[in-house]
Amino acid sequence: MPLPLPSTFYPELKNEYLADIANQLLDVRHDTMSVLSSEWDDAYTQESTVFGRCRNRLIALCKERDWLSLRHAGMDVTLCIGNKVPFRFFRDDPERPKKRGFFRQNHTDDLFPVDLHTPVMWRFIVERSFTEDDEDRVYFVGYNELQERVSLWEYKPGITSLYETGHAAAPKAKELPPAKVQSREGKKSAKAEGGNASG
């Protein structure tokens, strides 16, 4: 049985807000990994740089989004959606998180516990792809006071629509004329001939 979406518990946790943060995390990760691929880079240099850059990007994002705020700027950075729901982010296994401190809460990362079905902490989790053909994924998970998952949102890269599109009529196909293709050498000689004709 699928877990309820985060917005079930807090309407502030809108799909578009979660997708915005997930996109930022994936973009920074992709950009960082693409430049840290020298023979001197390893998992440590890559992942620590990714974490630092993601942390700084999300802190900066607080100035750009009125629904996002900074609660704690330390290395256990905590941000807040809608001035109500604090969260942190990790690169870990969404099924069985193993990072030290994953479940540790700082003084700004606490929600009042209601019952075992209500999340008391939220985490964005970036799951690294294991093959080059795959893509990294982002999850937003709510945990109860027993550290059990009780809410789950998954961001699927490459899917831009957040809304149902099955009932919309598909636009009619339009026939396009064939593309005009010319080699780079052909363009250079055409420019040279044109330049000689005007001189």
Tab-separated table of N, CA and C in Angstrom, residues 181-189:
chain	number	residue	atom	x	y	z
A	181	VAL	N	20.188	21.394	-44.928
A	181	VAL	CA	21.435	20.994	-44.293
A	181	VAL	C	22.582	21.277	-45.237
A	182	GLN	N	23.629	21.899	-44.704
A	182	GLN	CA	24.796	22.209	-45.516
A	182	GLN	C	26.017	21.985	-44.649
A	183	SER	N	27.088	21.459	-45.235
A	183	SER	CA	28.297	21.218	-44.452
A	183	SER	C	28.944	22.545	-44.071
A	184	ARG	N	29.798	22.515	-43.061
A	184	ARG	CA	30.485	23.732	-42.623
A	184	ARG	C	31.374	24.276	-43.724
A	185	GLU	N	31.991	23.387	-44.509
A	185	GLU	CA	32.858	23.813	-45.615
A	185	GLU	C	32.035	24.528	-46.676
A	186	GLY	N	30.820	23.988	-46.940
A	186	GLY	CA	29.939	24.607	-47.938
A	186	GLY	C	29.527	26.008	-47.519
A	187	LYS	N	29.278	26.219	-46.225
A	187	LYS	CA	28.904	27.548	-45.722
A	187	LYS	C	30.048	28.532	-45.876
A	188	LYS	N	31.288	28.074	-45.592
A	188	LYS	CA	32.452	28.954	-45.698
A	188	LYS	C	32.655	29.421	-47.138
A	189	SER	N	32.534	28.476	-48.100
A	189	SER	CA	32.754	28.851	-49.502
A	189	SER	C	31.635	29.745	-50.006
